[in-house]
PDB file of C-alpha atoms in Angstrom:
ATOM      1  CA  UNK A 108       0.000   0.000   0.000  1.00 51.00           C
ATOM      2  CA  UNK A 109       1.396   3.566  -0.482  1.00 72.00           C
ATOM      3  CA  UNK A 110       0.547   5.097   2.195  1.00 80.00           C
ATOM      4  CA  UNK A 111       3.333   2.860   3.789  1.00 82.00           C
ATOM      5  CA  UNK A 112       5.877   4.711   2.157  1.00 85.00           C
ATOM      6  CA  UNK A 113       4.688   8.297   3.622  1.00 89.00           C
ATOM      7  CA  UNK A 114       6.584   6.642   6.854  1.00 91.00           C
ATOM      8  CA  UNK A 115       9.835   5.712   4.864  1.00 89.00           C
ATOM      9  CA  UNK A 116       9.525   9.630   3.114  1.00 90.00           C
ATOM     10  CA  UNK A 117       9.005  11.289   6.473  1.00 92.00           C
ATOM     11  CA  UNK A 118      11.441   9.178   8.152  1.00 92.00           C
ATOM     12  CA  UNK A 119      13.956  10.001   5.642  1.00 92.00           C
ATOM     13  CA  UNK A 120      13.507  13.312   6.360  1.00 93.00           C
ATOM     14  CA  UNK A 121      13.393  13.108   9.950  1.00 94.00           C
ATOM     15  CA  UNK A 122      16.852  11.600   9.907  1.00 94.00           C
ATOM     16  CA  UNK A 123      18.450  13.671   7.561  1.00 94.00           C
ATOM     17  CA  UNK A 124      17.326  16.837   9.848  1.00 95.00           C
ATOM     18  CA  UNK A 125      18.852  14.701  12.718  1.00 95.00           C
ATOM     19  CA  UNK A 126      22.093  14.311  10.768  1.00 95.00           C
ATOM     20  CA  UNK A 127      22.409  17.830  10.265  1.00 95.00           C
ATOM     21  CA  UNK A 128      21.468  18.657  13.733  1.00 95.00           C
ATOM     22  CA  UNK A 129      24.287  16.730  15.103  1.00 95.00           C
ATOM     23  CA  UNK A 130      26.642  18.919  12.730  1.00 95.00           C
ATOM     24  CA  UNK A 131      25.189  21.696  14.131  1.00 96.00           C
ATOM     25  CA  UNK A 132      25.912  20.765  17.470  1.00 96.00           C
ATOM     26  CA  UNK A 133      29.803  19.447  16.398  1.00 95.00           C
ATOM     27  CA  UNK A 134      30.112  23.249  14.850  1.00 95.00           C
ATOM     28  CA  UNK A 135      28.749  24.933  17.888  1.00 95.00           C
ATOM     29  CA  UNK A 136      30.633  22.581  20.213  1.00 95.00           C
ATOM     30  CA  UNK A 137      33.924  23.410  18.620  1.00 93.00           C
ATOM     31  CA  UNK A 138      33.041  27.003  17.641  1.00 92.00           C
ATOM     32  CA  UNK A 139      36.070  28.365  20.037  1.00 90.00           C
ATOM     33  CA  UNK A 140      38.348  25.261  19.701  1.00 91.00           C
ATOM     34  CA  UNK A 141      41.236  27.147  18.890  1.00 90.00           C
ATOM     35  CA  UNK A 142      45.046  25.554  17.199  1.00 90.00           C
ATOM     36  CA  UNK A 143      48.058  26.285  16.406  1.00 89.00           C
ATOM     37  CA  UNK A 144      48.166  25.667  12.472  1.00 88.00           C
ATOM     38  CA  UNK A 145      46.289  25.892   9.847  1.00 87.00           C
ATOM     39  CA  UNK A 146      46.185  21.927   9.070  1.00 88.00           C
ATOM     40  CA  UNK A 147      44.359  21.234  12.516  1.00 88.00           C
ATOM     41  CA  UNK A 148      41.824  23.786  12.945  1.00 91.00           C
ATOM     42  CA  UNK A 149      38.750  22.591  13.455  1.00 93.00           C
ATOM     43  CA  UNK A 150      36.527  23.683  10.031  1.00 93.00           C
ATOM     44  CA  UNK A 151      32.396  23.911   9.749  1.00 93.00           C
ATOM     45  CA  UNK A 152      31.032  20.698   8.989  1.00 93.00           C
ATOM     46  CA  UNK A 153      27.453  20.802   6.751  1.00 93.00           C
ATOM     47  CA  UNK A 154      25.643  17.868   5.123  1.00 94.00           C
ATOM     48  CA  UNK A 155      24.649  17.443   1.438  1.00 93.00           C
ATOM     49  CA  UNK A 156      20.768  16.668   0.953  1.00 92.00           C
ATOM     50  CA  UNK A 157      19.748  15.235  -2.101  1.00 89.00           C
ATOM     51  CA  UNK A 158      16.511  13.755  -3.280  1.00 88.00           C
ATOM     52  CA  UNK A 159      16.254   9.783  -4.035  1.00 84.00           C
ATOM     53  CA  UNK A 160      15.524   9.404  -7.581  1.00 77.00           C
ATOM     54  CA  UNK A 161      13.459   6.317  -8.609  1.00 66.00           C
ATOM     55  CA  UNK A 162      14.810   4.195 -10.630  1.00 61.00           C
ATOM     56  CA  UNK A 163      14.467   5.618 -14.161  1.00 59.00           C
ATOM     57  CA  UNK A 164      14.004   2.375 -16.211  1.00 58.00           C
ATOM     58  CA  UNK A 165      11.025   1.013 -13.591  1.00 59.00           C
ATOM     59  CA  UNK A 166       9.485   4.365 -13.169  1.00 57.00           C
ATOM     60  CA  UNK A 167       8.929   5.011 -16.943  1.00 58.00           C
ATOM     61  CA  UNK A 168       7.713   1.492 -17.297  1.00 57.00           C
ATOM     62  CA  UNK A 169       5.048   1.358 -14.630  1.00 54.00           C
ATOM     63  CA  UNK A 170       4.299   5.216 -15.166  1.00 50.00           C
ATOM     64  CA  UNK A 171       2.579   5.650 -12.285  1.00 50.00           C
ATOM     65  CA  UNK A 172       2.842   8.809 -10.260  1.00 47.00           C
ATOM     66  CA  UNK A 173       4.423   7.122  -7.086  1.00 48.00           C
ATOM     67  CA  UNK A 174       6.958   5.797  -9.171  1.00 50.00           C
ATOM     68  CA  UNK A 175       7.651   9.190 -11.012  1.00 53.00           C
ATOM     69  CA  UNK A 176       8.332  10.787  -7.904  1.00 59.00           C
ATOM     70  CA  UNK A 177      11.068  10.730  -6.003  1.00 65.00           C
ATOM     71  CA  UNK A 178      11.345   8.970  -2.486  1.00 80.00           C
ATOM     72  CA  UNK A 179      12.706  10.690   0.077  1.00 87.00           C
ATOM     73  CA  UNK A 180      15.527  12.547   0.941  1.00 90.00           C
ATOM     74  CA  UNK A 181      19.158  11.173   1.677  1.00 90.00           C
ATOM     75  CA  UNK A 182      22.318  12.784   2.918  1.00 92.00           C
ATOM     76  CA  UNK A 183      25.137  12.372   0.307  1.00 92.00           C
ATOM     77  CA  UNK A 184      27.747  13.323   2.766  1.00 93.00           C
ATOM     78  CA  UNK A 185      29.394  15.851   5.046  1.00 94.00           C
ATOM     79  CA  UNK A 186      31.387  18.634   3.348  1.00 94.00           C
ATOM     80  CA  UNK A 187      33.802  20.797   5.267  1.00 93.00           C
ATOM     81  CA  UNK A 188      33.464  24.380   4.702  1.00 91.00           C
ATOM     82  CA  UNK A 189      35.997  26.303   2.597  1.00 91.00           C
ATOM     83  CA  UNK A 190      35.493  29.419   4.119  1.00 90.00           C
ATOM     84  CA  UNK A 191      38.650  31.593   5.281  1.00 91.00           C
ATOM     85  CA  UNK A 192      39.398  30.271   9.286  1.00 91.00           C
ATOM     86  CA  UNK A 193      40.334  33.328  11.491  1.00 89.00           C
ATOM     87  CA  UNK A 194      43.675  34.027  12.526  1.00 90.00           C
ATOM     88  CA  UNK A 195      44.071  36.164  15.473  1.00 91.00           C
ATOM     89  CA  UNK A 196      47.307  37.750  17.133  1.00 93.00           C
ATOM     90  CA  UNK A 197      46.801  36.314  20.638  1.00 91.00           C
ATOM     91  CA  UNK A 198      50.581  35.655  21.633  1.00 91.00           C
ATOM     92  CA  UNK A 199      49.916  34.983  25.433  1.00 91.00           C
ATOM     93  CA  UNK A 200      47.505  32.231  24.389  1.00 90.00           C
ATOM     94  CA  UNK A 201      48.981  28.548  25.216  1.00 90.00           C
ATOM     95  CA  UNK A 202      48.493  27.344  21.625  1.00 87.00           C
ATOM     96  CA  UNK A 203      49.814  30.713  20.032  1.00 89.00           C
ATOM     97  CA  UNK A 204      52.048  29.615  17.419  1.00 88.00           C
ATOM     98  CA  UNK A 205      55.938  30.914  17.076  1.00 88.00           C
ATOM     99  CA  UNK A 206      54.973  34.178  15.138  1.00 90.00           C
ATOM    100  CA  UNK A 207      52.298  34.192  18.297  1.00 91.00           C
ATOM    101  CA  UNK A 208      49.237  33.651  15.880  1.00 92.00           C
ATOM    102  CA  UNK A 209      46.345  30.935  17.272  1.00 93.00           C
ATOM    103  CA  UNK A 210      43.431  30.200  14.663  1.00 93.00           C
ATOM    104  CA  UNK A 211      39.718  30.332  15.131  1.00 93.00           C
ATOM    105  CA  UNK A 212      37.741  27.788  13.621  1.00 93.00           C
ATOM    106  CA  UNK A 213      35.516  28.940  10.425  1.00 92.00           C
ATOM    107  CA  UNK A 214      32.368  28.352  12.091  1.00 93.00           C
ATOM    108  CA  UNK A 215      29.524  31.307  11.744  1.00 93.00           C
ATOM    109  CA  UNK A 216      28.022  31.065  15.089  1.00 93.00           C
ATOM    110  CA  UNK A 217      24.439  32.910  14.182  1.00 95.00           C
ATOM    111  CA  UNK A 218      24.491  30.690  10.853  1.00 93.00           C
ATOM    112  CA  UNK A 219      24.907  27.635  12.611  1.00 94.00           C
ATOM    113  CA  UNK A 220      22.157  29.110  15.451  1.00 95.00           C
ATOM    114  CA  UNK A 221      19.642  29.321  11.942  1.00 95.00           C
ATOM    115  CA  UNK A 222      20.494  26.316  10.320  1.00 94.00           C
ATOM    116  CA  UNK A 223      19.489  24.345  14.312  1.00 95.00           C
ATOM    117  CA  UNK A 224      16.051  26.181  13.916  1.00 95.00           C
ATOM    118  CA  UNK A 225      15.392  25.605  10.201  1.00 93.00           C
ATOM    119  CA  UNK A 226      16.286  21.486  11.148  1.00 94.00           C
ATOM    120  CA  UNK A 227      14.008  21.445  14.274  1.00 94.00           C
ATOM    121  CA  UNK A 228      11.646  22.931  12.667  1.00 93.00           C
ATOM    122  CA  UNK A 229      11.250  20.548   9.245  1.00 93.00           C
ATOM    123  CA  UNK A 230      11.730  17.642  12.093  1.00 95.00           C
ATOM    124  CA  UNK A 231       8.334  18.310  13.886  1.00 94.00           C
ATOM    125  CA  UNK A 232       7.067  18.899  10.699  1.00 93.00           C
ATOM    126  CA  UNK A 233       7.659  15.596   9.388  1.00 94.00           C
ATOM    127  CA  UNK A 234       6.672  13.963  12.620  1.00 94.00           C
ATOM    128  CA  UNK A 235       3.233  15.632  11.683  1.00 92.00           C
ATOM    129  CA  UNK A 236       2.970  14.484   8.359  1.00 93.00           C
ATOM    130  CA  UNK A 237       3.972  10.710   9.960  1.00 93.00           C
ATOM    131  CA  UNK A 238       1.776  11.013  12.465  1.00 93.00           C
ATOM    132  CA  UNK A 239      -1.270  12.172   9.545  1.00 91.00           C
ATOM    133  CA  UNK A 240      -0.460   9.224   7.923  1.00 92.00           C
ATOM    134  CA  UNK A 241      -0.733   6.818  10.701  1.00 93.00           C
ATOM    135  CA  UNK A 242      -4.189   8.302  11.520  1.00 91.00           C
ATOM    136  CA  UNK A 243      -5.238   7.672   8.004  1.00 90.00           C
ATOM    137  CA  UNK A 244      -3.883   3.878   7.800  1.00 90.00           C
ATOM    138  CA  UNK A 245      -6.045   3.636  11.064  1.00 91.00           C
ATOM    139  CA  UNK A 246      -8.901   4.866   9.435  1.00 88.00           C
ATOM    140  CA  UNK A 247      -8.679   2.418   6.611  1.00 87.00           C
ATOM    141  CA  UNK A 248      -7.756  -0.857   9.337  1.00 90.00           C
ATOM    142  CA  UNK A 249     -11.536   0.058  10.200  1.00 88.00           C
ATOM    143  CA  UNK A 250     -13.474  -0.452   7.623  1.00 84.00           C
ATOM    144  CA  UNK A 251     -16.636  -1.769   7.425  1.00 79.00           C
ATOM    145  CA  UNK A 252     -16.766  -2.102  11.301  1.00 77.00           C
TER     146      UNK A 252
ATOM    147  CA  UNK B  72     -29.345 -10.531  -8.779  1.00 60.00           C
ATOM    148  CA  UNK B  73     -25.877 -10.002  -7.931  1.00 72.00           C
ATOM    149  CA  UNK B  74     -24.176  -7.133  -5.928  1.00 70.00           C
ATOM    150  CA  UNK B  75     -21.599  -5.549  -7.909  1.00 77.00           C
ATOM    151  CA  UNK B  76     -19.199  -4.110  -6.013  1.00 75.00           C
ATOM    152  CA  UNK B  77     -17.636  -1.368  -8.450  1.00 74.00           C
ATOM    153  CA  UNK B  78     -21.404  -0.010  -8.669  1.00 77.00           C
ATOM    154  CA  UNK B  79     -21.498   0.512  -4.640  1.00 77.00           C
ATOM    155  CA  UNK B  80     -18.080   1.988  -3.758  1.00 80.00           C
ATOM    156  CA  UNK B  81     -18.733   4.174  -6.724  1.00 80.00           C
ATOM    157  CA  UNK B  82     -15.949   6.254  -7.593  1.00 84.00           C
ATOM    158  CA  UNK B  83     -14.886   6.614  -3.806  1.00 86.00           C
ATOM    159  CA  UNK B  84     -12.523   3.668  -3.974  1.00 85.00           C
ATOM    160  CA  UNK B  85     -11.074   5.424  -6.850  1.00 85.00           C
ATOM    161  CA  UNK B  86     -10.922   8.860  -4.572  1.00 88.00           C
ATOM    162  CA  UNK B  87      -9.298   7.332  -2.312  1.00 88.00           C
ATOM    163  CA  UNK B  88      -6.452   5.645  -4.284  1.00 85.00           C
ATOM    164  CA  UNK B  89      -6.146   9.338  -5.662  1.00 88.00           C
ATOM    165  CA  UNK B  90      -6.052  11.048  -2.208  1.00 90.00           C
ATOM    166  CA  UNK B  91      -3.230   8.301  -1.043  1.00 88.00           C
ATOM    167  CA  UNK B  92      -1.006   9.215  -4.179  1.00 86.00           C
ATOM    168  CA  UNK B  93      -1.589  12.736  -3.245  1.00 89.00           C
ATOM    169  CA  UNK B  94      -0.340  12.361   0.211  1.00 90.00           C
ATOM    170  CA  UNK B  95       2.627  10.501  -0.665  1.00 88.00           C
ATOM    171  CA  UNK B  96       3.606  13.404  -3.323  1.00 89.00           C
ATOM    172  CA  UNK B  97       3.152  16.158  -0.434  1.00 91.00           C
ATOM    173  CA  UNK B  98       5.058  13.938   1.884  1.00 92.00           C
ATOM    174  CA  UNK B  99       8.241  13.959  -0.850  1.00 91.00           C
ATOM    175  CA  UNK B 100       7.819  17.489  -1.126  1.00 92.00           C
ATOM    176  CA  UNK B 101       7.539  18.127   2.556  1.00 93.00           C
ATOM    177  CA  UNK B 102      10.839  15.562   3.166  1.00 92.00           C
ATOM    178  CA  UNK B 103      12.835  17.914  -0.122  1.00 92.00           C
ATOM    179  CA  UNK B 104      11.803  21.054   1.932  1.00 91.00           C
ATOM    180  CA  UNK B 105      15.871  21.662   2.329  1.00 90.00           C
ATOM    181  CA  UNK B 106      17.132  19.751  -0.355  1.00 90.00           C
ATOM    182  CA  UNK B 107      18.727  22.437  -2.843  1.00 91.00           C
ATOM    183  CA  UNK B 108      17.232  22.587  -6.347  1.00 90.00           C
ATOM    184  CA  UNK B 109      14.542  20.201  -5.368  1.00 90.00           C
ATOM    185  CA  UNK B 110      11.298  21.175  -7.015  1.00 89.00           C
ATOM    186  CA  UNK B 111       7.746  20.823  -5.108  1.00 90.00           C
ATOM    187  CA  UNK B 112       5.113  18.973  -7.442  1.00 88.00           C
ATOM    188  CA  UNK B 113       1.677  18.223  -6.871  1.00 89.00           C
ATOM    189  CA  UNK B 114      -1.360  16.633  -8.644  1.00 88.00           C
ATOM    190  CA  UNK B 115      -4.716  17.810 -10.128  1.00 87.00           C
ATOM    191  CA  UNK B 116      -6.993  16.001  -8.142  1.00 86.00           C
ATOM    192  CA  UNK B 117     -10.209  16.922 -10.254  1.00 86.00           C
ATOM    193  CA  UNK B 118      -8.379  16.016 -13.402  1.00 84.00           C
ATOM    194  CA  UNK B 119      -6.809  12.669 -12.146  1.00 82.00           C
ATOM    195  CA  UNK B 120     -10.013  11.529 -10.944  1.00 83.00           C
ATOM    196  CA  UNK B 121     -12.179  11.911 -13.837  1.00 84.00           C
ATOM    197  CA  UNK B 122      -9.083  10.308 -15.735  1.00 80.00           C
ATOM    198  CA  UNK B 123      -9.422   7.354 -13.699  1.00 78.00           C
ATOM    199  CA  UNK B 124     -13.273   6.964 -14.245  1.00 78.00           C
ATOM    200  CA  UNK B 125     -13.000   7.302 -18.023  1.00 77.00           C
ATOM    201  CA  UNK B 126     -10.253   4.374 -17.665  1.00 73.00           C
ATOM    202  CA  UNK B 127     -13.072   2.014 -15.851  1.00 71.00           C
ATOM    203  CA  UNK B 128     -15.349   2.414 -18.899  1.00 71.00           C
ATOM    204  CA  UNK B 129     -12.824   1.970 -21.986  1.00 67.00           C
ATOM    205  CA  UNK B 130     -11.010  -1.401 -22.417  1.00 67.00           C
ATOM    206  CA  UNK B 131      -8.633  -2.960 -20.486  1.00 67.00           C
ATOM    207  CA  UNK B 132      -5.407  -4.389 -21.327  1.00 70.00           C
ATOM    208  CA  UNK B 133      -4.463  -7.582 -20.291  1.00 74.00           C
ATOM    209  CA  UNK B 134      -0.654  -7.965 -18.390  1.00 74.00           C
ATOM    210  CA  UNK B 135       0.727 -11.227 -17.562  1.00 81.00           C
ATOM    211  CA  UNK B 136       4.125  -9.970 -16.601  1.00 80.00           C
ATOM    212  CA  UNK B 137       5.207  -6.756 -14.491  1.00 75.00           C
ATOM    213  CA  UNK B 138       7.282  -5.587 -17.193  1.00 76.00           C
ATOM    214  CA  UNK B 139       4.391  -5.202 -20.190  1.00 75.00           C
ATOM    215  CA  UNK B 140       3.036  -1.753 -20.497  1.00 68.00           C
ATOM    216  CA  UNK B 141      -0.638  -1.328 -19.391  1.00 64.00           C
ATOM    217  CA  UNK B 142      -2.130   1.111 -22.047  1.00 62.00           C
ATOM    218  CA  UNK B 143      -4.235   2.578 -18.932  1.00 54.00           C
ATOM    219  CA  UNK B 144      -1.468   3.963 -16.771  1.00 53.00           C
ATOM    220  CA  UNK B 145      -0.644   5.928 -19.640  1.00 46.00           C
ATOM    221  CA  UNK B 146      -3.522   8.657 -19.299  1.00 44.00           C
ATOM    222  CA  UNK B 147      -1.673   8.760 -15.633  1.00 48.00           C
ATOM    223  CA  UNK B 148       1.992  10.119 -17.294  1.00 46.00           C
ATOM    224  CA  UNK B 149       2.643  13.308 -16.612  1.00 54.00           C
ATOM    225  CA  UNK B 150      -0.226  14.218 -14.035  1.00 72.00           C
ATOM    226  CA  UNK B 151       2.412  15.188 -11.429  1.00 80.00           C
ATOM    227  CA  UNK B 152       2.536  18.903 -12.380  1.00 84.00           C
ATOM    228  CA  UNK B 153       5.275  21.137 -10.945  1.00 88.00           C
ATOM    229  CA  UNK B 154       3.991  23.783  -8.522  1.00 87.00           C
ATOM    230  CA  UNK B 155       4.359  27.307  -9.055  1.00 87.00           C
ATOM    231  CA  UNK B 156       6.690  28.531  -6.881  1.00 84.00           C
ATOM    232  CA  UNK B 157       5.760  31.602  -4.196  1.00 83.00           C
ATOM    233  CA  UNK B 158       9.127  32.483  -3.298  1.00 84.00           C
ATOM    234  CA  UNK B 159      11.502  30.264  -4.466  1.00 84.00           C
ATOM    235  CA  UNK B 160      14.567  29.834  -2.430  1.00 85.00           C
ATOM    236  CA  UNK B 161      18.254  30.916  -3.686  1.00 89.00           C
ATOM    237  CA  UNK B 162      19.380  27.169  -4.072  1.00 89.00           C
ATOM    238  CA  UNK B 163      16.472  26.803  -6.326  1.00 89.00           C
ATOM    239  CA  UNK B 164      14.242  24.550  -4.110  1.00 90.00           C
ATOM    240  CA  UNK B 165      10.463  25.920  -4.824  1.00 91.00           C
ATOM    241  CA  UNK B 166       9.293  23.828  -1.389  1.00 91.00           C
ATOM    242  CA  UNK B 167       6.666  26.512   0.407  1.00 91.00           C
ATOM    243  CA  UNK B 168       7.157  24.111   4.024  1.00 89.00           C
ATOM    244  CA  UNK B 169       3.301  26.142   5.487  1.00 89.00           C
ATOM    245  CA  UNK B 170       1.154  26.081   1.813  1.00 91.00           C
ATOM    246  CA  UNK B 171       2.346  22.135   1.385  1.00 92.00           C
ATOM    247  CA  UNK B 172       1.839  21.316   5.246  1.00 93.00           C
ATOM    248  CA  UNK B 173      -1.767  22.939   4.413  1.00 93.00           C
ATOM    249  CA  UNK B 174      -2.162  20.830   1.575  1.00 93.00           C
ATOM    250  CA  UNK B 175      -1.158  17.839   3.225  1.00 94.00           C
ATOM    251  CA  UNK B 176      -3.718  18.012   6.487  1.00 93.00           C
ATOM    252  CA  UNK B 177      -6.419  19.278   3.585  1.00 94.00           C
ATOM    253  CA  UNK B 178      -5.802  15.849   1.438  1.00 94.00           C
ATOM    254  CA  UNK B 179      -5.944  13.968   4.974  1.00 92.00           C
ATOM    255  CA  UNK B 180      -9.404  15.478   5.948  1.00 93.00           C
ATOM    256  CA  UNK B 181     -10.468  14.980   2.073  1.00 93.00           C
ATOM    257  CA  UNK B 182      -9.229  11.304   2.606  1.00 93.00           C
ATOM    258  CA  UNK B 183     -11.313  10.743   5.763  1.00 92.00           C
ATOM    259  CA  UNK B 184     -14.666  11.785   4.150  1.00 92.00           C
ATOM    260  CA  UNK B 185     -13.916   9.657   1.542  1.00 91.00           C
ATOM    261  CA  UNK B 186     -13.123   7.320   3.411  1.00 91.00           C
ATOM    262  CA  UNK B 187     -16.294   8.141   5.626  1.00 91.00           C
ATOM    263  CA  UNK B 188     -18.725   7.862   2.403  1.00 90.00           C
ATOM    264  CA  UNK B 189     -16.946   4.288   1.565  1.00 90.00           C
ATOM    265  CA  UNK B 190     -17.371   3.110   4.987  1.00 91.00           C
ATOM    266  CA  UNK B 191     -21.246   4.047   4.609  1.00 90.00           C
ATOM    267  CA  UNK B 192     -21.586   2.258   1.685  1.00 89.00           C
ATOM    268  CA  UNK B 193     -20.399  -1.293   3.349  1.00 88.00           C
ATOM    269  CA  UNK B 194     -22.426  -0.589   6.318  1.00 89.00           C
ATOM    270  CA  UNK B 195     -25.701  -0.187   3.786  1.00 88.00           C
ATOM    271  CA  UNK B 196     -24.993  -3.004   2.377  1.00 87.00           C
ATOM    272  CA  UNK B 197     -24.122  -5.041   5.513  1.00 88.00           C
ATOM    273  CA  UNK B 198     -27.707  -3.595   6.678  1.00 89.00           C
ATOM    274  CA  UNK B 199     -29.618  -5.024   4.038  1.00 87.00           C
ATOM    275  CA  UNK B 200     -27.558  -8.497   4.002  1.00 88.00           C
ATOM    276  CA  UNK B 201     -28.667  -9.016   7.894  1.00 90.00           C
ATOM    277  CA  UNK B 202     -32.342  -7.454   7.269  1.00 87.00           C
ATOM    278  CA  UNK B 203     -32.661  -4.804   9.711  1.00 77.00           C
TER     279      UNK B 203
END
């Protein structure tokens, strides 16, 4: 039955928003993790969403909506961000390198702080849409009682 | 005389199959809601439905294997439409989270009265098979 696969959709979701909650929280975490090079700085972590394609060969076979569509989201990976990291003149600091220089992670602090609300927020609303779903498979378990 | 089915469920079942599709659609787009370049679709309810009846009264196709092509899905290809997006985002996603979360609880509620009328249906007949 199809509306089966509303759970695996929303799930999808649901754990893709979790995914990119937890590299929220890494970036946050490790927002003020300061070192001594370059190489080891800590750098803003983000996942890739994609959509899951059907496969193209069944879905113009069958040619059925559910098929057309896509199913889901997935996370194709974590990318590091290639934005400049900050390199501040600190030279009493105990990881201040020889020219005194420590360096700040690239994370963007309010970014990150948007990103955590726009995941929460698509999270509750796929545990909505699940929870629709399971309502309506209820409704049809019922009938003719 | 015989009870036919088909003639009792009238074209709920057929709603209902619709409404299902529907909320499986607004569940993708719902799930793509931060995918960049992702683009919401949706289908024409009115138009799928009346699609669907005309199927029931032209010929059918016979399939003995998965693969063969059913000459009655066809009328179905291309009925998910692409929505016209509000305010689409920078990354090119056209998902509108609120108008598709609206959508979604309307198709539920749509699905429930169908569901309601079907139900009724079985009951009458239920009714008359007992006598009361």
């Amino acid at each position: 039955m199809a509306i089966n696969s509303i759970f695996d959709i929303a799930g999808s979701a649901m754990s893709a928003q979790s995914v990119r909650l937890n590299t929220t929280a890494s970036n946050l975490a490790n927002a003020e993790t300061v070192s001594s090079s370059v190489d080891d700085t800590y750098r803003a972590r983000k996942p890739v969403f994609a959509a899951v394609q059907q496969d193209a060969l069944k879905a113009a076979m069958s040619g059925s909506i559910e098929d057309q569509a896509s199913r889901g989201v997935e996370v194709k990976g974590i990318v590091e961000s290639e934005a400049p990291l900050q390199k501040r003149y600190q030279p009493d600091h105990p990881m201040a390198d020889g020219e005194g220089y420590v360096f700040y992670p690239n994370v963007n602090v309010v970014e990150e702080m948007a990103d955590m609300m726009s995941a929460s927020r698509n999270f509750q609303l796929n545990t909505e849409v699940m929870n629709s779903a399971k309502t309506m498979i209820q409704r049809l378990l019922s009938l003719g009682q | 005389m015989a009870i036919s089915f088909d003639k009792v469920t009238g074209f709920h079942e057929q709603a209902l199959h619709i409404r299902t599709r529907r909320a499986e659609l607004l569940a993708n787009n719902i799930a793509n809601a931060d995918t960049p370049g992702f683009k919401a679709r949706d289908i024409d309810f009115k138009a799928m439905l009346s699609a669907q009846l005309e199927q029931q009264k032209g010929m059918v196709v016979a399939k003995t294997d998965d693969q063969h092509l059913s000459l009655n899905d066809r009328s179905l290809d291309g009925q998910a439409m692409y929505r016209n997006p509000l305010q689409p985002a920078i990354d090119g996603n056209t998902v509108d989270s609120q108008s598709e979360i609206v959508e979604y609880t309307r198709n539920a509620m749509d699905f429930q009265s169908s569901f309601l009328f079907l139900n009724n249906r079985f009951k009458g007949l239920l009714r008359a098979v007992k006598g009361e």
